[in-house]
Short mmCIF file of C-alpha atoms and ligand atoms in Angstrom, two decimals:
data_model
loop_
_atom_site.label_atom_id
_atom_site.label_comp_id
_atom_site.label_asym_id
_atom_site.label_seq_id
_atom_site.Cartn_x
_atom_site.Cartn_y
_atom_site.Cartn_z
CA UNK I 292 1.92 9.83 16.71
CA UNK I 293 5.66 10.00 17.18
CA UNK I 294 8.46 9.51 14.70
CA UNK I 295 10.96 6.66 15.02
CA UNK I 296 13.83 5.61 12.78
CA UNK I 297 13.54 2.61 10.44
CA UNK I 298 16.18 0.80 12.49
CA UNK I 299 13.82 0.87 15.46
CA UNK I 300 11.17 -1.03 13.47
CA UNK I 301 10.50 -4.45 14.85
CA UNK I 302 7.95 -6.29 12.75
CA UNK I 303 7.41 -9.51 10.92
CA UNK I 304 6.34 -8.62 7.34
CA UNK I 305 4.69 -12.00 6.81
CA UNK I 306 2.39 -11.29 9.74
CA UNK I 307 1.98 -7.53 9.28
CA UNK I 308 1.50 -7.43 5.51
CA UNK I 309 0.39 -10.93 4.58
CA UNK I 310 -1.94 -11.68 7.48
CA UNK I 311 -2.88 -8.39 9.20
CA UNK I 312 -2.90 -6.36 5.91
CA UNK I 313 -2.13 -2.68 5.37
CA UNK I 314 -3.69 0.33 3.71
CA UNK I 315 -1.94 1.93 0.79
CA UNK I 316 -3.00 5.56 0.47
CA UNK I 317 -2.07 8.41 -1.85
CA UNK I 318 -3.22 12.00 -2.26
CA UNK I 319 -4.16 14.58 0.31
CA UNK I 320 -7.08 16.67 1.54
CA UNK I 321 -9.92 16.80 -0.97
CA UNK I 322 -8.35 14.24 -3.30
CA UNK I 323 -6.99 11.02 -1.91
CA UNK I 324 -7.84 7.35 -1.95
CA UNK I 325 -6.90 4.22 -0.07
CA UNK I 326 -7.04 0.47 -0.54
CA UNK I 327 -6.15 -2.64 1.40
CA UNK I 328 -3.00 -4.50 0.39
CA UNK I 329 -1.73 -7.86 1.54
CA UNK I 330 1.04 -8.21 -0.98
CA UNK I 331 4.24 -6.25 -0.48
CA UNK I 332 7.81 -6.25 0.74
CA UNK I 333 9.98 -4.32 3.14
CA UNK I 334 13.74 -4.26 2.80
CA UNK I 335 16.75 -2.45 1.43
CA UNK I 336 17.54 -1.32 -2.09
CA UNK I 337 19.97 1.24 -3.46
CA UNK I 338 21.26 1.65 0.12
CA UNK I 339 17.86 2.93 1.16
CA UNK I 340 15.12 1.50 3.37
CA UNK I 341 12.42 0.56 0.87
CA UNK I 342 8.89 -0.76 0.67
CA UNK I 343 7.30 -2.42 -2.36
CA UNK I 344 3.59 -2.62 -2.99
CA UNK I 345 1.69 -4.16 -5.89
CA UNK I 346 -1.37 -2.48 -7.39
CA UNK I 347 -3.62 -3.85 -10.13
CA UNK I 348 -4.50 -1.47 -12.99
CA UNK I 349 -8.22 -1.36 -12.17
CA UNK I 350 -7.73 0.07 -8.64
CA UNK I 351 -8.87 3.68 -8.23
CA UNK I 352 -6.02 4.16 -5.75
CA UNK I 353 -3.56 3.54 -8.59
CA UNK I 354 -4.51 6.85 -10.19
CA UNK I 355 -3.46 8.62 -6.98
CA UNK I 356 -0.20 6.70 -6.52
CA UNK I 357 0.69 7.39 -10.15
CA UNK I 358 -0.04 11.09 -9.75
CA UNK I 359 1.51 11.77 -6.36
CA UNK I 360 5.13 11.83 -5.24
CA UNK I 361 4.36 9.99 -2.00
CA UNK I 362 2.17 7.26 -0.60
CA UNK I 363 1.70 5.82 2.86
CA UNK I 364 1.46 2.28 4.18
CA UNK I 365 -0.65 2.11 7.36
CA UNK I 366 -0.83 -0.82 9.76
CA UNK I 367 -3.62 -1.19 12.33
CA UNK I 368 -4.51 -2.96 15.54
CA UNK I 369 -6.55 -6.16 15.08
CA UNK I 370 -9.78 -4.29 15.98
CA UNK I 371 -9.69 -2.56 12.56
CA UNK I 372 -9.55 -5.73 10.49
CA UNK I 373 -13.19 -5.36 9.49
CA UNK I 374 -12.53 -1.79 8.30
CA UNK I 375 -9.61 -3.04 6.22
CA UNK I 376 -11.84 -5.74 4.75
CA UNK I 377 -14.35 -3.05 3.78
CA UNK I 378 -11.71 -0.82 2.19
CA UNK I 379 -10.44 -3.82 0.24
CA UNK I 380 -13.83 -4.73 -1.17
CA UNK I 381 -15.25 -1.30 -2.04
CA UNK I 382 -13.92 1.30 -4.44
CA UNK I 383 -13.42 4.97 -3.70
CA UNK I 384 -14.99 5.55 -7.11
CA UNK I 385 -18.37 4.65 -5.61
CA UNK I 386 -18.45 6.86 -2.51
CA UNK I 387 -16.72 7.86 0.73
CA UNK I 388 -15.57 4.42 1.78
CA UNK I 389 -13.23 5.81 4.44
CA UNK I 390 -16.18 7.36 6.30
CA UNK I 391 -18.11 4.10 5.88
CA UNK I 392 -15.20 2.17 7.35
CA UNK I 393 -15.05 4.58 10.31
CA UNK I 394 -11.44 5.69 9.87
CA UNK I 395 -10.10 9.21 10.39
CA UNK I 396 -7.83 10.54 7.65
CA UNK I 397 -4.94 12.76 8.68
CA UNK I 398 -3.79 14.93 5.81
CA UNK I 399 -0.19 16.05 5.90
CA UNK I 400 2.03 17.77 3.36
CA UNK I 401 1.52 15.65 0.26
CA UNK I 402 0.25 12.48 1.88
CA UNK I 403 -2.52 11.03 4.02
CA UNK I 404 -2.52 8.49 6.82
CA UNK I 405 -5.07 7.39 9.42
CA UNK I 406 -5.34 8.41 13.06
CA UNK I 407 -6.22 4.83 14.08
CA UNK I 408 -3.02 3.34 12.61
CA UNK I 409 -0.43 1.87 14.94
CA UNK I 410 2.34 2.22 12.36
CA UNK I 411 2.69 4.47 9.31
CA UNK I 412 5.40 4.26 6.67
CA UNK I 413 5.64 7.41 4.56
CA UNK I 414 7.14 6.49 1.21
CA UNK I 415 8.33 8.42 -1.83
CA UNK I 416 8.02 6.49 -5.06
CA UNK I 417 11.42 5.83 -6.61
CA UNK I 418 10.44 3.31 -9.25
CA UNK I 419 7.28 1.98 -10.84
CA UNK I 420 6.93 -0.83 -13.35
CA UNK I 421 4.27 -3.22 -14.59
CA UNK I 422 4.83 -6.93 -14.08
CA UNK I 423 5.00 -8.57 -17.49
CA UNK I 424 3.81 -11.97 -18.65
CA UNK I 425 6.96 -12.70 -20.63
CA UNK I 426 9.13 -12.46 -17.52
CA UNK I 427 7.36 -15.11 -15.44
CA UNK I 428 9.65 -18.07 -14.82
CA UNK I 429 6.75 -20.06 -13.36
CA UNK I 430 3.71 -19.99 -15.62
CA UNK I 431 1.55 -21.72 -13.02
CA UNK I 432 1.99 -18.72 -10.69
CA UNK I 433 1.04 -16.38 -13.52
CA UNK I 434 -2.02 -18.40 -14.56
CA UNK I 435 -3.23 -18.73 -10.98
CA UNK I 436 -2.90 -15.04 -10.12
CA UNK I 437 -3.58 -13.42 -13.48
CA UNK I 438 -6.26 -15.39 -15.36
CA UNK I 439 -7.27 -12.02 -16.88
CA UNK I 440 -3.64 -10.90 -17.34
CA UNK I 441 -4.30 -7.80 -15.23
CA UNK I 442 -0.71 -7.64 -14.02
CA UNK I 443 0.10 -5.49 -11.01
CA UNK I 444 2.30 -2.44 -11.23
CA UNK I 445 4.98 -2.55 -8.57
CA UNK I 446 6.00 0.57 -6.71
CA UNK I 447 9.32 0.77 -4.92
CA UNK I 448 9.15 3.50 -2.30
CA UNK I 449 11.87 5.05 -0.17
CA UNK I 450 10.62 4.89 3.42
CA UNK I 451 11.30 8.51 4.36
CA UNK I 452 9.50 8.63 7.68
CA UNK I 453 8.08 6.15 10.21
CA UNK I 454 5.33 7.08 12.67
CA UNK I 455 4.07 4.95 15.54
CA UNK I 456 1.09 5.49 17.83
CA UNK I 457 1.91 6.95 21.25
C1 LIG T 616 -7.12 -8.62 2.16
C2 LIG T 616 -7.03 -7.89 0.86
C3 LIG T 616 -5.80 -7.69 0.27
C4 LIG T 616 -5.68 -7.03 -0.96
N1 LIG T 616 -4.43 -6.83 -1.51
C5 LIG T 616 -4.31 -6.18 -2.68
C6 LIG T 616 -3.02 -5.93 -3.24
O1 LIG T 616 -1.97 -6.23 -2.64
N2 LIG T 616 -2.97 -5.30 -4.45
C7 LIG T 616 -4.11 -4.94 -5.13
O2 LIG T 616 -4.01 -4.38 -6.23
N3 LIG T 616 -5.35 -5.13 -4.60
C8 LIG T 616 -5.46 -5.72 -3.39
N4 LIG T 616 -6.70 -5.89 -2.82
C9 LIG T 616 -7.90 -5.38 -3.53
C10 LIG T 616 -8.17 -3.89 -3.30
O3 LIG T 616 -7.94 -3.51 -1.96
C11 LIG T 616 -9.64 -3.61 -3.68
O4 LIG T 616 -9.85 -3.92 -5.04
C12 LIG T 616 -10.10 -2.20 -3.36
O5 LIG T 616 -11.51 -2.19 -3.34
C13 LIG T 616 -9.60 -1.18 -4.34
O6 LIG T 616 -10.15 0.06 -3.98
P1 LIG T 616 -10.08 1.37 -4.91
O7 LIG T 616 -10.76 1.04 -6.21
O8 LIG T 616 -10.79 2.41 -4.10
O9 LIG T 616 -8.62 1.67 -5.10
C14 LIG T 616 -6.84 -6.55 -1.60
C15 LIG T 616 -8.10 -6.75 -1.00
C16 LIG T 616 -8.19 -7.38 0.21
C17 LIG T 616 -9.54 -7.57 0.86
#
């Protein structure tokens, strides 16, 4: 993979995150986990290029994001959609789901991404907070998405490095 700058990024987040999905991964060799995400944002905050992802408390991956300084967001060619579906419906608590999905982890210094990815955003967590029921301005949105009140934590990450496939 080769590194590019964030200003060279040319993507539609509604397509890439909402429809094509991404993997959110934290940890490194021997201790990492990944999960599929289709909710998130890309933009600018605090004069930095930032990414936001949303992780429910019951996700095993959350333990890794909470523990580690960095996480990655990986985007894939369409051919890997089935693998992303698998990683979004199985937990790393129950076995080696990455091997089952047929992806190849690449462990770097403090983070992990996947060799099959077409785009990798390497993020350092700047801010983490739980969404809270009392702050919803639209209760219908809350009731629809959180019948069990298992509110996501949001993670705002500084996009420190961008890799694209050759
Ligand atoms: C298409 C798709 C999108 C998902 N998006 C999210 C998300 O944005 N946030 C979240 O917490 N879970 C999301 N999930 C659910 C997790 O990926 C799923 O629960 C996964 O099995 C968690 O794995 P883990 O327990 O190994 O962390 C999504 C699942 C799918 C299939």
